Amino acid sequence: MNKNSHVNKWVEEMAALTQPDKIVWIDGSEEQAEALRQEAMSTGEIIKLNQDLLPGCYLHRTAINDVARVEHRTFICTTKKEDAGNINNWMAPKECYAKLEKLFRGSMKGRTMYVIPYSMGIVGSEFAKYGIELTDSIYVVLNMLIMTRVGTSVMEALGDSDDYVKGLHSKADLDEENRYICHFPEDNAIWSVNSGYGGNVLLGKKCFALRIASYIGRKEGWMAEHMLILGIEYPNGEIKYISAAFPSACGKTNLAMLIPPEVYANKGYKVWCVGDDIAWLRVGKDGRLWAMNPENGFFGVAPGTNEKSNPNALATTMKDTIFTNVVHNLDNNTVWWEGLDKNPPKNAINWKGEKWDHADGSKGAHPNSRFTAKAINCPCISSEFENPAGVPITAIIFGGRRAKTAPLVYQSTSWQHGVFVGSVMASETTAAATGAVGVVRRDPMAMLPFAGYDMGDYFAHWLKMGEKITNPPKIFNVNWFRLNDEGQFIWPGFGENMRVLMWILDRCDGKADAVNTPIGYLPKAEDLNIEGLDISLGTIKELLNVDKDLWLEECKGIREFYAHVGSRVPKALYDELDALEARLSK
Ligand code: GTP
Ligand code: SPV
Ligand code: MN
């Protein structure tokens, strides 16, 4: 089917290892996709949902021990251990290949190997990067068809080149004890075995577009970040773009698709989504930082998505969507999840495939259940979504889930200080990865599980990028998740977050005032627009409170974290830490 001898040779080698019964090349056509859906339905791998209510939509359930990314089984395999750094799990490439070859040997016997040529970015464009994923899972094929640009056009764009990411995936027997997600940045290769869950197996996403791409980006002078990209349109038609890095399940999809509250909507403000999870950022000829979304769809968290919190995401999932690990409503053959509405279905199957009665108090959908939906089906998709150059970024936002400590918003005082703010981010863990939920951990730039090389070098790369951007975005930090003493969220969040974004853009425009505090610039409480909100000025002051003792404690934690990251943490960041501590101690 193709003329690229590098690709043919590699596919042959991998087939010799995994021994599939047959090999099928994915061409990107609807006919082929439909035939695969039919096959997956016949085996129960996917269930066709009510086509009147949810046209083109299907339900899939993963194995119950395979519902999230497995960070402890994710490896960066560089020749030198130092290059992977202290934060990443490391194995020597030779050792890792040998170990995984045993698991892959014959793993596709009796199965089909699908060859998926895909592009991250617009096929044929300057910044696009190509990958080929070999997989024995139709579910993976169907998801990749939504999440990336797939098919014959990618092979044409690749031509005779061997510059593509070689991804090998097999479900094998889904053995948790032998589950490995391994990256070989020096070989442009990813091997994933014994999982069938999203981030572990849709190799274009976290594995390529973040881990491998961050490694390539460092060499080539650009950045691959765990960031949403959104545009805010002013009543005069001008659009300003923001990118924001929050850890997994901390609100990127929600912010990227936000609906302006009435105070802004009535004046003609609009919000456009360019991306909800990953941004590739480059310095443009104009000296600004430009961001593009390499993906073609959304792999979004289902629970909590509803008509009020994120109507745009909900609308996006009304057609051509694969739902994973949600509740199956047997009465009308649709889906449900916690937080969709207050009417859990009576006649239902839970994410484990069992008859489910919500009255027993158990969750029907897995907390990390997801929808895979096409970006073009999103009502607020940006007109720049398909622009290969991306969009110019005015502000970068970092944020996480912090019950106390971090205020609603603050601004860094320089690029270097902003990089410091990003590097010390911390957040409570969520269901997006296996392990304990709700534990505060450092998650620099929301990249802790995704940097493809040493974290200290990664910080240095951020600082170096700052030197190249003559007109850099301003850097901010937000926290939508502050809790009161009763454990409730103080800030209403979701669409109301636009009020904070407007202060941020006003700051970038030199239009808003600020208070200079030890941690950075904070809004004056009166300067946040709370018109139409049932919230007092006193509450805003509480949200903006900076507790010096908590922050001094924080500094200790940061010092420990930097020590753990290791010797490559740039001195400039230690200078920032010393200066912060000095300001707090005054
Ligand atoms: P990944 O896809 O894992 O990278 O997650 P994400 O960062 O895109 O997070 P998402 O927008 O899917 O939100 C995750 C959860 O946080 C959902 O249950 C949301 O309902 C909830 N959430 C999002 N934004 C807010 C907010 O502003 N306030 C509160 N309280 N919850 C929010
Ligand atoms: C995340 O966990 O940050 C996700 C979902 O966006 S996954 O694709 O599983 O990584
Ligand atoms: Mn994510």
XYZ file of C-alpha atoms and ligand atoms in Angstrom:
629
model
C 0.000 0.000 0.000
C 2.918 2.408 0.328
C 6.281 3.140 -1.198
C 8.183 4.127 1.923
C 10.785 1.410 2.387
C 11.654 2.508 5.966
C 8.054 2.095 7.015
C 7.607 -1.209 5.182
C 10.729 -2.649 6.767
C 9.717 -1.573 10.252
C 6.142 -2.883 9.880
C 7.566 -6.218 8.691
C 9.904 -6.416 11.677
C 7.173 -5.620 14.158
C 4.839 -8.133 12.498
C 7.563 -10.775 12.729
C 7.732 -10.052 16.455
C 4.027 -9.859 17.263
C 2.857 -12.429 14.662
C -0.595 -11.104 13.700
C -2.831 -13.188 11.414
C -3.144 -10.243 9.070
C -2.096 -6.643 8.620
C -4.575 -3.894 7.715
C -3.513 -0.378 6.727
C -5.833 2.348 7.933
C -6.595 4.677 5.046
C -8.785 7.219 6.835
C -11.903 6.411 4.795
C -15.385 6.310 6.306
C -16.056 2.939 4.589
C -13.134 1.307 6.366
C -14.024 2.937 9.689
C -17.600 1.666 9.377
C -16.427 -1.876 8.608
C -14.249 -1.766 11.738
C -17.161 -0.527 13.843
C -19.284 -3.426 12.560
C -16.567 -5.858 13.530
C -16.103 -4.280 16.981
C -19.873 -4.414 17.537
C -19.990 -8.080 16.604
C -17.502 -8.904 19.360
C -19.041 -6.547 21.923
C -15.951 -4.306 21.955
C -18.226 -1.359 21.249
C -21.979 -0.933 21.661
C -23.976 1.142 19.207
C -26.014 3.757 21.053
C -29.417 5.212 20.141
C -28.754 6.645 16.678
C -31.730 9.024 16.806
C -30.522 10.651 20.010
C -26.771 10.084 19.612
C -25.960 9.591 15.916
C -22.560 8.023 15.285
C -22.049 7.373 19.019
C -20.741 4.208 20.686
C -19.965 2.909 24.165
C -16.851 1.010 25.178
C -15.831 -0.462 28.527
C -12.193 -1.100 29.376
C -11.041 -3.884 31.669
C -11.751 -2.898 35.267
C -8.048 -2.844 36.138
C -7.277 -0.591 33.176
C -8.998 2.755 33.606
C -6.295 5.433 33.808
C -2.705 6.293 32.954
C -0.182 4.187 34.857
C 2.579 6.600 35.790
C 4.575 4.049 37.790
C 4.786 1.836 34.706
C 5.685 4.652 32.299
C 9.368 4.856 31.341
C 11.710 7.219 29.518
C 14.451 5.069 28.034
C 17.463 7.216 27.198
C 20.976 5.790 26.936
C 22.085 7.868 29.915
C 19.921 7.776 33.011
C 20.706 11.461 33.723
C 18.945 12.453 30.510
C 15.655 10.999 31.731
C 16.222 12.668 35.102
C 15.139 11.815 38.627
C 11.443 12.427 38.040
C 10.956 9.939 35.228
C 11.156 6.181 35.589
C 14.114 5.031 33.552
C 15.270 1.838 31.901
C 18.253 1.438 29.575
C 16.910 1.125 26.011
C 18.559 -2.226 25.382
C 17.234 -3.724 28.578
C 13.763 -2.298 27.968
C 13.529 -3.540 24.377
C 14.608 -6.992 25.539
C 12.060 -7.039 28.342
C 9.214 -5.837 26.130
C 10.121 -8.047 23.184
C 9.247 -10.985 25.414
C 5.829 -9.486 26.059
C 5.207 -8.572 22.417
C 6.412 -11.876 20.992
C 3.351 -13.530 19.476
C 1.024 -11.091 21.275
C -1.031 -10.512 18.105
C -1.482 -14.187 17.211
C -5.058 -14.716 16.058
C -5.487 -10.955 15.771
C -5.155 -8.242 13.145
C -2.386 -5.664 13.248
C -3.707 -2.262 12.236
C -1.208 0.200 10.778
C -2.328 3.755 11.575
C -0.422 6.565 9.821
C -1.312 9.773 11.657
C -0.343 13.403 11.818
C -0.057 15.681 14.810
C -0.923 19.034 13.271
C -2.278 19.796 9.795
C -1.081 17.173 7.285
C 1.640 18.590 5.063
C 2.095 21.785 7.101
C 5.422 23.152 8.313
C 4.984 22.191 11.968
C 3.163 18.874 11.539
C 4.883 15.734 12.851
C 3.985 12.231 11.767
C 3.612 8.965 13.557
C 2.608 5.425 12.742
C 0.900 3.360 15.399
C 0.702 -0.405 15.102
C -2.046 -1.816 17.285
C -4.199 -4.907 17.743
C -7.134 -2.861 19.071
C -10.015 -1.604 16.923
C -10.951 0.697 19.814
C -7.540 2.358 19.436
C -8.045 2.724 15.667
C -11.488 4.312 16.130
C -10.161 6.707 18.780
C -7.106 7.669 16.718
C -9.438 8.431 13.793
C -11.084 11.065 16.000
C -8.072 12.352 17.950
C -5.594 12.729 15.082
C -5.520 13.179 11.309
C -5.223 9.673 9.889
C -4.731 7.911 6.587
C -3.279 7.835 3.109
C -2.654 11.594 3.023
C -0.214 11.170 5.918
C 1.798 8.545 4.003
C 1.888 10.893 1.038
C 3.114 13.768 3.187
C 5.740 11.515 4.780
C 7.056 10.525 1.340
C 10.334 8.582 1.565
C 11.272 10.051 4.915
C 12.036 7.963 7.998
C 11.187 10.926 10.240
C 8.146 9.522 12.002
C 7.418 8.235 15.495
C 7.314 4.449 15.544
C 4.543 3.388 17.908
C 3.897 -0.214 18.792
C 0.883 -1.150 20.895
C -0.590 -4.474 21.876
C -3.329 -5.184 24.376
C -1.545 -8.536 24.800
C -3.561 -9.995 27.693
C -4.078 -6.759 29.638
C -1.894 -8.127 32.412
C -1.471 -5.331 34.965
C 1.790 -6.799 36.227
C 3.283 -6.623 32.755
C 1.845 -3.301 31.653
C 4.520 -0.971 30.270
C 4.377 2.385 28.512
C 7.917 2.982 27.271
C 9.417 5.858 25.333
C 12.677 5.798 23.401
C 13.250 9.459 22.532
C 16.612 8.739 20.898
C 14.887 6.304 18.492
C 11.627 8.227 18.024
C 9.834 5.142 19.320
C 7.053 4.256 21.776
C 6.163 0.744 22.950
C 2.986 0.194 24.942
C 1.800 -3.205 26.090
C -0.958 -4.761 28.224
C -3.281 -1.748 28.393
C -6.338 -0.611 26.455
C -6.897 2.750 28.214
C -6.652 6.164 26.484
C -3.462 7.880 27.583
C -1.592 4.568 27.674
C -2.526 3.494 24.157
C -3.553 6.465 21.987
C 0.110 6.982 21.268
C -0.324 10.303 19.440
C -1.465 11.989 22.631
C 0.613 12.056 25.817
C 3.292 9.635 24.547
C 4.101 11.463 21.307
C 2.643 14.980 21.514
C 4.072 15.554 25.005
C 6.849 13.116 25.979
C 8.551 12.572 22.618
C 7.628 16.060 21.343
C 9.032 17.812 24.430
C 12.322 15.997 23.777
C 12.285 17.020 20.090
C 11.168 20.551 20.982
C 14.144 21.050 23.271
C 16.506 20.072 20.472
C 14.695 22.174 17.869
C 13.915 25.206 20.012
C 10.174 24.947 20.632
C 7.920 23.665 23.412
C 5.341 20.869 23.780
C 3.072 21.645 26.730
C 0.061 20.210 28.590
C -1.990 23.300 27.747
C -5.387 24.350 26.460
C -5.585 27.248 24.014
C -8.547 29.641 23.902
C -9.420 32.912 22.233
C -11.455 35.714 23.796
C -13.235 37.860 21.227
C -13.919 41.455 22.234
C -17.061 43.277 21.083
C -14.929 45.097 18.466
C -13.973 41.752 16.904
C -10.404 41.639 18.197
C -9.394 38.207 19.562
C -6.744 37.589 22.227
C -5.367 34.137 22.909
C -4.472 32.491 26.199
C -2.828 29.146 26.871
C -3.162 27.422 30.228
C -1.501 24.435 31.877
C -3.488 22.627 34.569
C -2.792 19.041 35.692
C -5.004 16.200 34.467
C -8.664 16.591 35.414
C -8.119 20.132 36.725
C -10.260 22.058 34.266
C -8.537 22.507 30.876
C -11.421 21.214 28.738
C -13.865 23.244 30.801
C -11.916 26.497 30.516
C -11.173 25.964 26.827
C -14.908 25.840 26.015
C -16.249 28.303 28.519
C -19.446 30.225 27.882
C -19.168 33.890 28.874
C -21.402 34.904 31.772
C -24.223 37.303 30.909
C -22.309 40.450 31.894
C -19.864 39.719 29.094
C -22.147 37.882 26.643
C -24.579 40.818 26.601
C -21.784 43.156 25.577
C -20.801 40.851 22.699
C -17.820 38.957 24.131
C -17.267 35.433 22.787
C -14.891 32.583 23.640
C -13.343 30.259 21.027
C -11.637 26.933 21.660
C -8.390 26.171 19.817
C -7.348 23.197 21.959
C -8.172 21.531 25.272
C -5.109 19.486 26.265
C -1.895 19.955 24.293
C -0.157 22.960 22.767
C 2.984 23.122 20.621
C 4.515 26.571 21.004
C 7.011 28.364 18.785
C 8.498 31.823 18.496
C 6.978 33.552 15.485
C 8.693 35.930 13.076
C 6.990 38.739 14.972
C 8.829 37.769 18.183
C 5.648 36.546 19.848
C 4.916 33.047 21.093
C 2.548 31.125 18.796
C 0.562 28.064 19.882
C -1.034 25.321 17.812
C -3.091 22.333 18.864
C -1.596 19.165 17.352
C -4.726 17.113 18.085
C -7.935 16.750 16.090
C -10.374 15.843 18.865
C -11.046 15.857 22.599
C -10.526 12.978 25.031
C -12.479 14.636 27.800
C -13.495 13.753 31.360
C -17.206 12.820 31.364
C -18.188 13.168 35.072
C -19.159 16.709 35.959
C -19.878 17.632 32.321
C -23.410 19.023 32.123
C -25.655 21.634 30.558
C -24.544 24.195 33.110
C -20.836 23.429 33.682
C -19.822 22.855 30.049
C -22.681 22.997 27.514
C -20.208 23.213 24.619
C -18.507 19.945 25.593
C -21.894 18.293 26.034
C -23.022 19.476 22.597
C -19.756 18.212 21.096
C -20.516 14.689 22.357
C -23.980 14.506 20.805
C -22.653 12.882 17.621
C -19.675 10.851 16.326
C -18.474 10.181 19.884
C -17.002 7.166 21.668
C -17.905 7.045 25.347
C -15.625 5.007 27.602
C -16.567 3.636 31.042
C -19.772 5.643 31.515
C -23.209 4.313 32.529
C -25.326 2.610 29.856
C -28.974 3.661 30.144
C -30.895 0.621 28.873
C -34.271 2.378 28.753
C -33.304 4.526 25.782
C -29.851 3.147 24.876
C -28.027 6.342 25.830
C -25.311 7.172 28.357
C -25.117 8.811 31.765
C -22.482 9.840 34.280
C -22.320 11.419 37.713
C -22.925 15.133 37.407
C -24.776 14.941 34.065
C -28.141 15.552 35.721
C -30.005 14.563 38.852
C -31.795 11.634 37.191
C -29.600 8.529 37.241
C -31.199 5.936 34.965
C -33.214 3.181 36.693
C -32.514 0.448 34.183
C -28.779 0.725 33.799
C -25.390 -0.946 33.471
C -22.423 0.576 35.296
C -18.906 1.081 33.896
C -17.942 -2.405 35.021
C -20.707 -3.911 32.910
C -22.886 -4.835 35.917
C -26.564 -4.126 36.518
C -26.481 -0.873 38.503
C -28.777 0.659 41.094
C -27.679 4.173 42.014
C -29.507 3.799 45.324
C -26.747 1.502 46.576
C -24.471 4.549 46.665
C -21.900 3.240 44.184
C -20.694 5.288 41.237
C -22.158 4.287 37.884
C -19.489 5.883 35.724
C -15.786 5.604 36.486
C -14.462 8.959 37.811
C -12.029 8.931 34.873
C -14.644 7.925 32.297
C -14.152 9.837 29.058
C -15.659 10.940 25.752
C -13.692 10.949 22.498
C -15.218 13.640 20.285
C -14.322 15.509 17.121
C -13.030 19.048 17.562
C -15.035 20.203 14.526
C -18.245 19.171 16.317
C -17.577 21.713 19.084
C -19.948 24.700 18.773
C -17.212 27.123 19.876
C -14.318 25.711 17.830
C -12.045 28.543 16.739
C -11.774 29.580 13.089
C -8.001 29.281 13.693
C -8.220 25.614 14.723
C -6.997 24.513 11.289
C -4.450 27.326 10.943
C -1.099 25.499 10.810
C 0.721 28.486 12.320
C -1.551 28.542 15.346
C -2.389 31.684 17.285
C -0.310 34.356 19.086
C -0.376 34.008 22.872
C -0.981 37.053 25.081
C -0.993 35.276 28.464
C 0.157 31.925 29.854
C -1.704 30.611 32.882
C -0.617 27.925 35.315
C -2.988 26.439 37.868
C -3.932 23.492 39.989
C -6.220 22.215 42.707
C -5.209 23.799 45.986
C -7.612 23.855 48.937
C -5.640 26.694 50.543
C -2.308 28.462 49.799
C -2.739 29.566 46.163
C -5.005 32.611 45.678
C -7.636 32.833 42.936
C -5.137 34.564 40.652
C -1.737 36.244 40.710
C 0.710 37.539 38.129
C 4.413 36.862 37.941
C 6.765 39.818 37.748
C 8.898 38.635 34.799
C 9.362 35.663 32.437
C 11.954 34.195 34.817
C 9.637 34.620 37.802
C 6.822 33.148 35.703
C 8.915 30.073 34.948
C 9.550 29.790 38.692
C 5.796 30.010 39.360
C 5.171 27.224 36.829
C 7.988 25.086 38.196
C 6.583 25.114 41.740
C 2.989 24.334 40.794
C 1.311 21.818 43.062
C -2.056 20.155 42.805
C -4.202 17.498 44.413
C -4.025 14.251 42.437
C -7.101 13.128 40.448
C -8.546 9.933 38.971
C -6.799 10.579 35.627
C -3.863 8.468 36.842
C -3.925 5.350 38.987
C -2.978 5.838 42.653
C -4.286 7.894 45.556
C -6.638 10.793 44.751
C -6.563 14.156 46.563
C -2.915 14.111 47.644
C -1.023 17.371 47.023
C 1.989 16.820 44.804
C 4.298 19.126 42.872
C 3.392 19.081 39.201
C 5.593 21.632 37.413
C 3.831 23.191 34.413
C 1.367 20.220 34.712
C 4.144 18.208 33.033
C 5.313 15.972 35.892
C 4.087 12.801 34.123
C 4.782 14.099 30.613
C 8.264 15.642 30.289
C 10.352 13.385 28.045
C 13.663 14.375 29.646
C 15.253 15.702 32.835
C 12.973 18.170 34.633
C 15.875 20.525 35.472
C 16.778 20.681 31.773
C 13.103 21.273 31.053
C 13.101 24.324 33.370
C 16.273 25.547 31.657
C 14.564 25.179 28.275
C 11.699 27.376 29.470
C 14.186 30.043 30.586
C 16.018 29.840 27.263
C 12.772 30.186 25.306
C 12.169 33.412 27.247
C 15.367 34.857 25.814
C 14.164 34.119 22.284
C 10.687 35.629 22.629
C 11.130 39.354 22.187
C 7.488 39.997 22.998
C 6.731 37.323 25.624
C 3.313 36.497 27.044
C 2.778 37.514 30.659
C 2.595 34.585 33.064
C -0.148 34.081 35.674
C -1.272 31.470 38.189
C -4.897 30.615 39.013
C -6.697 28.383 41.507
C -10.404 27.712 40.941
C -10.451 25.159 43.748
C -10.014 27.025 47.045
C -12.161 25.496 49.794
C -13.907 27.117 52.751
C -13.877 25.616 56.250
C -16.907 23.498 55.292
C -14.915 21.982 52.430
C -16.931 23.687 49.686
C -15.492 25.467 46.665
C -15.519 29.206 47.367
C -15.254 30.337 43.749
C -18.188 29.426 41.431
C -15.758 28.440 38.652
C -16.626 27.217 35.140
C -18.023 30.078 32.980
C -17.433 32.566 35.789
C -13.694 31.963 35.377
C -13.935 34.408 32.481
C -13.989 37.215 35.060
C -10.474 36.231 36.087
C -9.367 35.890 32.449
C -10.545 39.450 31.814
C -8.431 40.787 34.688
C -5.508 38.860 33.223
C -6.003 40.326 29.732
C -6.503 43.809 31.193
C -3.170 43.425 32.995
C -1.508 42.447 29.717
C -3.058 45.555 28.202
C -1.808 47.758 31.026
C -5.425 48.539 31.926
C -5.833 46.923 35.362
C -4.284 47.829 38.671
C -2.612 45.346 41.006
C -1.271 44.945 44.521
C 2.386 44.031 44.832
C 2.668 41.091 47.281
C 5.576 38.784 48.167
C 4.318 36.136 45.695
C 3.547 38.503 42.799
C 0.865 40.928 41.610
C -2.660 40.295 42.872
C -5.858 42.016 41.764
C -7.429 44.595 43.999
C -10.634 42.869 45.137
C -12.701 45.700 43.600
C -11.009 45.171 40.231
C -12.490 41.724 39.674
C -15.822 42.063 37.907
C -18.395 40.349 40.152
C -21.482 41.991 38.622
C -24.299 39.445 38.507
C -22.541 37.045 40.888
C -23.943 36.123 44.272
C -20.621 36.655 45.982
C -19.463 39.384 48.365
C -16.384 41.559 48.225
C -15.369 39.917 51.503
C -15.374 36.500 49.847
C -13.238 37.818 47.002
C -10.801 39.135 49.592
C -10.720 35.672 51.171
C -9.993 34.136 47.749
C -7.150 36.589 47.246
C -5.661 36.120 50.692
C -1.970 35.165 50.807
C -1.088 33.438 54.086
C 2.609 34.145 54.688
C 3.093 31.210 57.070
C 1.576 28.756 54.601
C 3.811 30.200 51.876
C 6.940 29.896 54.026
C 5.991 26.230 54.512
C 5.510 26.066 50.754
C 9.063 27.341 50.222
C 10.395 24.413 52.244
C 8.410 22.016 50.075
C 9.733 23.695 46.933
C 13.327 23.386 48.154
C 12.802 19.670 48.804
C 11.233 19.251 45.394
C 14.063 21.060 43.602
C 16.573 18.868 45.446
C 14.635 15.828 44.256
C 14.597 17.096 40.658
C 18.358 17.230 40.979
C 21.469 19.103 40.005
C 20.174 20.473 36.723
C 17.643 22.893 38.292
C 18.828 26.281 36.965
C 20.412 28.646 39.466
C 18.011 31.376 38.294
C 15.133 29.400 39.840
C 16.969 29.032 43.159
C 17.517 32.803 43.033
C 13.762 33.250 42.615
C 13.118 30.894 45.533
C 15.597 32.755 47.789
C 14.050 36.075 46.821
C 10.523 34.794 47.528
C 11.565 33.512 50.936
C 13.241 36.828 51.736
C 10.118 38.800 50.748
C 7.898 36.521 52.845
C 10.191 36.767 55.877
C 10.288 40.563 55.862
P -7.534 16.053 31.386
O -8.344 15.707 30.185
O -7.360 14.912 32.320
O -6.214 16.686 31.036
O -8.425 17.075 32.277
P -8.799 18.619 32.128
O -7.721 19.470 32.708
O -9.237 18.925 30.759
O -10.034 18.761 33.149
P -11.610 18.969 32.873
O -11.895 20.303 32.240
O -12.121 17.786 32.184
O -12.166 19.017 34.359
C -11.994 17.962 35.267
C -12.982 18.058 36.386
O -12.855 19.317 37.054
C -14.432 17.939 35.918
O -15.131 17.085 36.778
C -14.939 19.359 36.013
O -16.314 19.400 36.281
C -14.111 19.967 37.143
N -13.911 21.434 36.938
C -13.482 22.028 35.799
N -13.451 23.375 35.933
C -13.854 23.645 37.187
C -14.032 24.872 37.937
O -13.795 25.982 37.458
N -14.446 24.729 39.232
C -14.700 23.507 39.787
N -15.108 23.468 41.052
N -14.564 22.341 39.103
C -14.141 22.398 37.833
C -4.771 13.356 31.110
O -4.728 12.434 31.929
O -4.146 14.438 31.267
C -5.607 13.217 29.903
C -6.204 11.925 29.618
O -5.748 14.168 29.151
S -5.056 10.788 28.982
O -5.168 10.779 27.534
O -5.412 9.492 29.529
O -3.719 11.169 29.357
Mn -4.585 15.985 29.862
